Every structure is written in structure tokens, then in C-alpha cells.
Amino acid sequence: MTLIALALSLTLVKAQTSTVTIDFETFTLSPNTAYSNTNSVAFSTSSVSFQYQWHTSFNYWSGGFSYTNKYDSAAIVTSTPGLYGVKPFKGYNNSNTYVIAQDKGIVNLSAPSTTVDGFYITNSTYAYKAIRHGDSFARKFGDTTGTGSGTTIAQGSYPDFFKVTVKGYKNGSLKTDSVPFYLADYRFSNNAQDYVISNWQWVNTTILGDVDSIKFYIYTSDNGSFGPNTPLFFGIDNFTVKYSTAGIGELNSVSKAKLYPNPIINDLIINNPAQR
């Protein structure tokens, strides 16, 4: 056995990682538009695929994600907001493009080993308006009219919430951990602590570990006989993933190793002073 052959046989496998932030700015859009595909084709970048669903019978975007630069006024209060706006007006750090997500949207990751570090999240103007002011379907959060006002719960103190929970999957199996984030929380005993998110906030999802897909679930306390009344939409930006790949590490000390006997008969003894 030669020293070169030994060096090849003793090389070490070392994990290499790379982090990629998807800010959606590379997707091409005309001004004031959003991604739309009547064939329900997902959009992808950097080994990450964002599901998109189009309802062919009624011709509308029925699920998943859409990147957009359609802005609503940041001060929107009573007018009917557009489907694609976010409360901060533009993307994270005032960027031009962000994503609107719906309930049960799925993100697929095709790399062999991937961790989702996290992403920025905010309320859509559609949901924000319904939570703060109510509309023809949704109740203003905290409002107890018809839910115990003046009896069991004081007016304005109903414990409403609007929450996104991120769940991870690997090879079709649900991971143990999940990540909840409250886009609105009125469950505090002190009403002054109630809040609705109006800016971009970071969600850390590293606890999910190695995943090949994640799924977003939206929960609200305002539900009727036909399901949730709060619009189930929210904004995402700067989706960040970490890829792990196997690399080859060098065994730098192999040149100092002593090999005997030479030639080899039955056993090879390696005496490497660098390992002491």
C-alpha cells in the first residue's frame, strides 16, 4: 500500500453548510401585480418550492403562496383592503416584493438536508382591518357583543387571537416540534397588553430541525358555522434556509505517519505522532 493510497483511504467526511436568504426580489413582476398561475404551478428558487393553487371552477387563487408588489395604504382603516397588501405597506426593510400566504400553504425543500432558519412575518391588511375594526363577516377583536357582554366577559375583553403555527415534515412524517406565532393576541387580563402585529417580525424555526417540507396553519378565535371569520392571510419575507452537504476533509497529518511492515503481509500498523 502506498502513502497516496493510504491518504485517500483516511480522508475524512466533513459536513459543509451554506445559508440562503430568499427575499423574492429576483422574481419578475410588472408594477402592482402578483404571481398567478391558472395551472397551479408552484414558484421555486434555491431548491425551495412555494405551493400555489388555483381554483379552476371559480377562477380564484385558492391556496398556497403568491409573491407580489401590490401595496395597500399602510394607514388603511375602513376601506376594503386588497388581497395582497401587508400592514407595513412594503416588504421587509422596505423591499419591493414579498409573499402573501394562505392557510395550509406548503413549502417544499429539495436539498438532501435542510433547516429552515426562519423568516419575517406580518399581518396582511385584509386580516389587520378585520381584527382591528371588524367587517361584514369578522368580529372586531375583543368585542364581546353576542359572546357574553355584560355577563361573563366585560365588553372589549373577549380573549381573541390570530395565530400562525409552522409544522415541519421529513419523509412524510410530522416532526415533534412546531413553532407558533401570534399575529394578534387579546388574551391578556390587562386589555392594555392586547396587540395586533403591524410591522415585520422574525420567526425562528430552527427547532424544527432537518425538514423536507413545512406547512403553515392559521388559527383564529373568531369562528362561525361556516368556519373562520377572520381572513386567513399573512405576509412572509426573507425566507432563510440552511443546507448541509457532505464534503471531504483532508487528513493533514498523514505525511507524518509511519507504516509497517512494508510490504504488508497480514496486518498494517499505523504510528501517527500527530494523533498523540
CSV table of C-alpha atoms in Angstrom, one decimal:
chain,number,residue,atom,x,y,z
A,1,MET,CA,0.0,0.0,0.0
A,2,THR,CA,1.5,3.4,-1.0
A,3,LEU,CA,1.3,6.6,1.1
A,4,ILE,CA,-1.0,8.1,-1.5
A,5,ALA,CA,-3.4,5.2,-1.3
A,6,LEU,CA,-3.4,5.5,2.5
A,7,ALA,CA,-4.1,9.2,2.3
A,8,LEU,CA,-7.1,8.6,0.1
A,9,SER,CA,-8.4,5.9,2.4
A,10,LEU,CA,-8.0,8.1,5.5
A,11,THR,CA,-9.7,11.2,4.2
A,12,LEU,CA,-12.4,12.5,6.5
A,13,VAL,CA,-16.0,13.3,5.5
A,14,LYS,CA,-16.9,16.7,6.9
A,15,ALA,CA,-20.4,18.4,6.8
A,16,GLN,CA,-20.5,21.7,4.9
A,17,THR,CA,-23.3,24.2,5.4
A,18,SER,CA,-24.5,27.2,3.4
A,19,THR,CA,-27.2,29.7,4.3
A,20,VAL,CA,-29.5,31.2,1.7
A,21,THR,CA,-32.0,34.0,2.2
A,22,ILE,CA,-34.8,34.2,-0.3
A,23,ASP,CA,-36.0,37.8,-0.5
A,24,PHE,CA,-38.2,37.3,-3.6
A,25,GLU,CA,-36.6,40.3,-5.3
A,26,THR,CA,-35.4,38.2,-8.2
A,27,PHE,CA,-38.9,37.3,-9.3
A,28,THR,CA,-40.0,39.5,-12.2
A,29,LEU,CA,-43.3,41.4,-11.8
A,30,SER,CA,-44.9,44.3,-13.5
A,31,PRO,CA,-45.8,47.1,-11.1
A,32,ASN,CA,-48.9,46.5,-8.9
A,33,THR,CA,-49.2,42.8,-9.8
A,34,ALA,CA,-48.9,39.4,-8.1
A,35,TYR,CA,-47.9,35.9,-9.2
A,36,SER,CA,-50.8,34.0,-10.7
A,37,ASN,CA,-51.0,30.6,-12.5
A,38,THR,CA,-54.2,29.0,-13.6
A,39,ASN,CA,-52.4,25.6,-13.8
A,40,SER,CA,-51.5,25.7,-10.1
A,41,VAL,CA,-47.7,25.8,-10.8
A,42,ALA,CA,-45.6,26.4,-7.7
A,43,PHE,CA,-42.8,29.0,-7.9
A,44,SER,CA,-39.3,28.0,-6.9
A,45,THR,CA,-35.8,29.3,-6.2
A,46,SER,CA,-32.7,27.9,-4.4
A,47,SER,CA,-34.2,24.4,-4.0
A,48,VAL,CA,-37.2,25.8,-2.3
A,49,SER,CA,-40.7,25.5,-3.9
A,50,PHE,CA,-43.7,27.5,-2.7
A,51,GLN,CA,-47.0,25.8,-3.4
A,52,TYR,CA,-49.7,27.7,-5.4
A,53,GLN,CA,-53.3,26.6,-6.0
A,54,TRP,CA,-55.8,28.0,-8.4
A,55,HIS,CA,-59.5,27.1,-8.3
A,56,THR,CA,-60.4,26.4,-11.9
A,57,SER,CA,-64.1,26.2,-11.4
A,58,PHE,CA,-64.5,29.6,-9.8
A,59,ASN,CA,-61.2,31.2,-11.1
A,60,TYR,CA,-59.5,32.5,-8.0
A,61,TRP,CA,-56.3,31.9,-6.0
A,62,SER,CA,-57.4,29.2,-3.5
A,63,GLY,CA,-54.3,28.3,-1.6
A,64,GLY,CA,-50.6,28.4,-1.1
A,65,PHE,CA,-48.4,31.5,-1.7
A,66,SER,CA,-48.2,34.4,-4.1
A,67,TYR,CA,-45.3,36.9,-4.5
A,68,THR,CA,-46.5,40.4,-5.1
A,69,ASN,CA,-45.8,44.1,-5.2
A,70,LYS,CA,-49.4,45.2,-4.9
A,71,TYR,CA,-49.4,47.6,-1.9
A,72,ASP,CA,-52.3,48.8,0.2
A,73,SER,CA,-52.1,52.0,2.2
A,74,ALA,CA,-50.2,51.5,5.4
A,75,ALA,CA,-52.9,53.6,7.1
A,76,ILE,CA,-55.8,51.6,5.8
A,77,VAL,CA,-58.7,51.6,8.3
A,78,THR,CA,-62.2,51.3,7.0
A,79,SER,CA,-61.9,50.9,3.2
A,80,THR,CA,-61.9,47.4,1.7
A,81,PRO,CA,-58.3,46.3,1.5
A,82,GLY,CA,-56.8,44.4,-1.4
A,83,LEU,CA,-56.0,40.7,-1.1
A,84,TYR,CA,-52.2,41.2,-1.5
A,85,GLY,CA,-51.4,44.1,0.8
A,86,VAL,CA,-49.4,44.0,4.1
A,87,LYS,CA,-49.8,46.3,7.1
A,88,PRO,CA,-46.2,47.6,6.8
A,89,PHE,CA,-47.0,48.7,3.2
A,90,LYS,CA,-44.0,47.1,1.6
A,91,GLY,CA,-41.7,44.1,2.1
A,92,TYR,CA,-39.1,43.7,4.9
A,93,ASN,CA,-36.7,46.6,5.1
A,94,ASN,CA,-38.9,48.5,2.6
A,95,SER,CA,-38.2,45.9,-0.2
A,96,ASN,CA,-40.4,45.8,-3.3
A,97,THR,CA,-41.5,42.2,-3.3
A,98,TYR,CA,-42.9,40.0,-0.5
A,99,VAL,CA,-45.2,36.9,-0.3
A,100,ILE,CA,-48.8,36.6,0.8
A,101,ALA,CA,-49.6,33.2,2.3
A,102,GLN,CA,-52.8,31.3,2.9
A,103,ASP,CA,-53.8,28.7,5.5
A,104,LYS,CA,-52.3,25.3,5.0
A,105,GLY,CA,-49.7,26.5,2.5
A,106,ILE,CA,-46.8,24.1,1.9
A,107,VAL,CA,-43.1,24.9,1.2
A,108,ASN,CA,-41.1,22.0,-0.2
A,109,LEU,CA,-37.3,21.8,0.2
A,110,SER,CA,-35.5,19.6,-2.3
A,111,ALA,CA,-31.9,19.6,-0.8
A,112,PRO,CA,-30.9,16.4,1.0
A,113,SER,CA,-30.6,18.1,4.4
A,114,THR,CA,-32.2,21.4,5.0
A,115,THR,CA,-33.0,23.5,8.1
A,116,VAL,CA,-35.4,26.5,7.8
A,117,ASP,CA,-33.7,29.1,10.0
A,118,GLY,CA,-36.7,31.4,9.9
A,119,PHE,CA,-38.5,34.2,8.0
A,120,TYR,CA,-40.1,37.6,8.6
A,121,ILE,CA,-43.8,37.7,9.1
A,122,THR,CA,-46.5,40.3,9.3
A,123,ASN,CA,-50.3,40.8,9.0
A,124,SER,CA,-52.0,41.3,5.7
A,125,THR,CA,-54.0,44.5,5.5
A,126,TYR,CA,-57.0,42.3,4.9
A,127,ALA,CA,-56.7,40.4,8.2
A,128,TYR,CA,-55.5,43.5,10.1
A,129,LYS,CA,-58.6,45.5,9.1
A,130,ALA,CA,-60.9,42.7,10.2
A,131,ILE,CA,-59.1,42.3,13.5
A,132,ARG,CA,-59.0,45.9,14.4
A,133,HIS,CA,-62.3,47.1,13.0
A,134,GLY,CA,-64.4,44.1,12.0
A,135,ASP,CA,-66.2,43.7,8.7
A,136,SER,CA,-69.4,42.1,7.4
A,137,PHE,CA,-68.0,38.7,8.3
A,138,ALA,CA,-65.4,39.1,11.1
A,139,ARG,CA,-65.9,40.4,14.6
A,140,LYS,CA,-63.7,43.2,15.9
A,141,PHE,CA,-61.2,41.5,18.3
A,142,GLY,CA,-62.1,42.0,21.9
A,143,ASP,CA,-65.7,42.8,21.1
A,144,THR,CA,-68.0,40.7,23.3
A,145,THR,CA,-71.3,41.6,21.6
A,146,GLY,CA,-73.2,38.3,21.5
A,147,THR,CA,-70.4,36.5,23.3
A,148,GLY,CA,-71.2,37.2,26.9
A,149,SER,CA,-71.1,41.0,27.0
A,150,GLY,CA,-72.2,42.4,30.4
A,151,THR,CA,-72.5,38.9,31.8
A,152,THR,CA,-69.4,36.6,31.9
A,153,ILE,CA,-67.0,38.8,30.0
A,154,ALA,CA,-66.7,42.6,30.1
A,155,GLN,CA,-67.3,44.4,26.8
A,156,GLY,CA,-64.0,44.7,24.9
A,157,SER,CA,-62.3,41.9,26.8
A,158,TYR,CA,-63.0,38.8,24.7
A,159,PRO,CA,-59.8,36.7,24.6
A,160,ASP,CA,-59.4,36.7,20.8
A,161,PHE,CA,-56.3,35.6,19.0
A,162,PHE,CA,-54.9,35.2,15.4
A,163,LYS,CA,-52.1,32.7,15.2
A,164,VAL,CA,-49.8,31.0,12.7
A,165,THR,CA,-48.2,27.7,13.5
A,166,VAL,CA,-45.4,26.3,11.5
A,167,LYS,CA,-45.0,22.5,11.3
A,168,GLY,CA,-42.1,20.5,9.8
A,169,TYR,CA,-42.1,17.2,7.9
A,170,LYS,CA,-39.4,14.8,6.9
A,171,ASN,CA,-40.1,11.9,4.5
A,172,GLY,CA,-43.9,12.4,5.1
A,173,SER,CA,-43.6,12.2,8.9
A,174,LEU,CA,-44.6,15.1,11.1
A,175,LYS,CA,-41.8,16.4,13.3
A,176,THR,CA,-42.3,16.6,17.0
A,177,ASP,CA,-41.8,20.4,17.5
A,178,SER,CA,-43.8,23.2,16.0
A,179,VAL,CA,-43.4,27.0,16.0
A,180,PRO,CA,-46.4,29.2,16.9
A,181,PHE,CA,-46.5,33.0,16.3
A,182,TYR,CA,-49.4,35.3,17.4
A,183,LEU,CA,-50.2,37.9,14.8
A,184,ALA,CA,-52.8,39.2,17.2
A,185,ASP,CA,-53.3,38.4,20.9
A,186,TYR,CA,-56.1,39.7,23.1
A,187,ARG,CA,-56.0,37.0,25.7
A,188,PHE,CA,-54.3,39.2,28.4
A,189,SER,CA,-56.2,40.0,31.6
A,190,ASN,CA,-55.0,43.6,31.1
A,191,ASN,CA,-56.5,44.9,27.9
A,192,ALA,CA,-53.7,47.4,27.5
A,193,GLN,CA,-51.4,44.5,26.6
A,194,ASP,CA,-53.6,43.4,23.7
A,195,TYR,CA,-51.8,43.8,20.3
A,196,VAL,CA,-52.0,43.3,16.6
A,197,ILE,CA,-48.7,42.9,14.7
A,198,SER,CA,-48.2,45.9,12.3
A,199,ASN,CA,-44.5,45.5,11.4
A,200,TRP,CA,-42.2,42.8,10.1
A,201,GLN,CA,-41.1,40.4,12.9
A,202,TRP,CA,-38.6,37.5,12.8
A,203,VAL,CA,-39.8,33.9,13.4
A,204,ASN,CA,-37.1,31.4,14.4
A,205,THR,CA,-37.9,27.9,13.1
A,206,THR,CA,-34.6,26.1,13.7
A,207,ILE,CA,-36.3,24.0,16.4
A,208,LEU,CA,-37.9,22.1,13.5
A,209,GLY,CA,-34.5,20.6,12.6
A,210,ASP,CA,-33.9,18.8,9.3
A,211,VAL,CA,-37.0,19.0,7.1
A,212,ASP,CA,-38.1,18.5,3.5
A,213,SER,CA,-41.3,20.5,3.8
A,214,ILE,CA,-43.0,22.9,6.2
A,215,LYS,CA,-46.7,23.7,6.4
A,216,PHE,CA,-48.4,26.8,7.8
A,217,TYR,CA,-51.6,26.5,9.8
A,218,ILE,CA,-53.7,29.6,10.7
A,219,TYR,CA,-55.9,29.7,13.8
A,220,THR,CA,-58.4,32.3,14.9
A,221,SER,CA,-60.8,32.7,17.8
A,222,ASP,CA,-63.4,34.2,15.6
A,223,ASN,CA,-65.3,31.3,14.0
A,224,GLY,CA,-68.8,30.8,12.7
A,225,SER,CA,-71.0,28.0,11.5
A,226,PHE,CA,-69.1,28.0,8.1
A,227,GLY,CA,-65.6,28.2,9.6
A,228,PRO,CA,-63.2,31.0,10.4
A,229,ASN,CA,-64.4,34.6,10.0
A,230,THR,CA,-61.0,36.3,10.2
A,231,PRO,CA,-59.4,36.4,6.7
A,232,LEU,CA,-56.7,33.6,6.8
A,233,PHE,CA,-53.8,35.5,5.1
A,234,PHE,CA,-50.4,36.8,6.3
A,235,GLY,CA,-47.2,38.2,4.8
A,236,ILE,CA,-43.8,36.5,4.6
A,237,ASP,CA,-40.4,37.8,3.5
A,238,ASN,CA,-36.7,36.9,3.7
A,239,PHE,CA,-37.3,33.1,4.0
A,240,THR,CA,-33.9,31.7,5.2
A,241,VAL,CA,-32.7,28.1,4.8
A,242,LYS,CA,-29.5,26.3,5.7
A,243,TYR,CA,-28.3,23.5,3.5
A,244,SER,CA,-25.9,20.8,4.8
A,245,THR,CA,-23.8,18.7,2.4
A,246,ALA,CA,-21.1,16.1,2.8
A,247,GLY,CA,-17.6,17.3,1.9
A,248,ILE,CA,-14.2,15.8,2.0
A,249,GLY,CA,-11.8,17.0,4.7
A,250,GLU,CA,-8.0,16.5,4.5
A,251,LEU,CA,-6.0,14.4,6.9
A,252,ASN,CA,-3.1,16.8,7.1
A,253,SER,CA,-1.0,14.7,9.4
A,254,VAL,CA,-0.9,11.6,7.2
A,255,SER,CA,2.5,12.6,5.8
A,256,LYS,CA,4.0,12.1,9.3
A,257,ALA,CA,2.6,8.6,9.8
A,258,LYS,CA,4.9,5.6,9.9
A,259,LEU,CA,3.6,2.4,8.3
A,260,TYR,CA,4.9,-1.1,8.9
A,261,PRO,CA,5.5,-3.7,8.0
A,262,ASN,CA,6.3,-2.8,4.4
A,263,PRO,CA,5.4,-4.7,2.3
A,264,ILE,CA,2.1,-5.6,4.1
A,265,ILE,CA,1.5,-9.3,4.8
A,266,ASN,CA,-1.5,-9.6,7.1
A,267,ASP,CA,-1.7,-6.5,9.4
A,268,LEU,CA,-0.9,-2.9,8.8
A,269,ILE,CA,0.3,-0.8,11.8
A,270,ILE,CA,-0.1,3.0,11.6
A,271,ASN,CA,2.0,5.0,14.0
A,272,ASN,CA,0.9,8.7,13.7
A,273,PRO,CA,2.6,11.0,16.2
A,274,ALA,CA,0.2,13.8,15.3
A,275,GLN,CA,-2.7,11.8,16.9
A,276,ARG,CA,-1.0,11.6,20.3
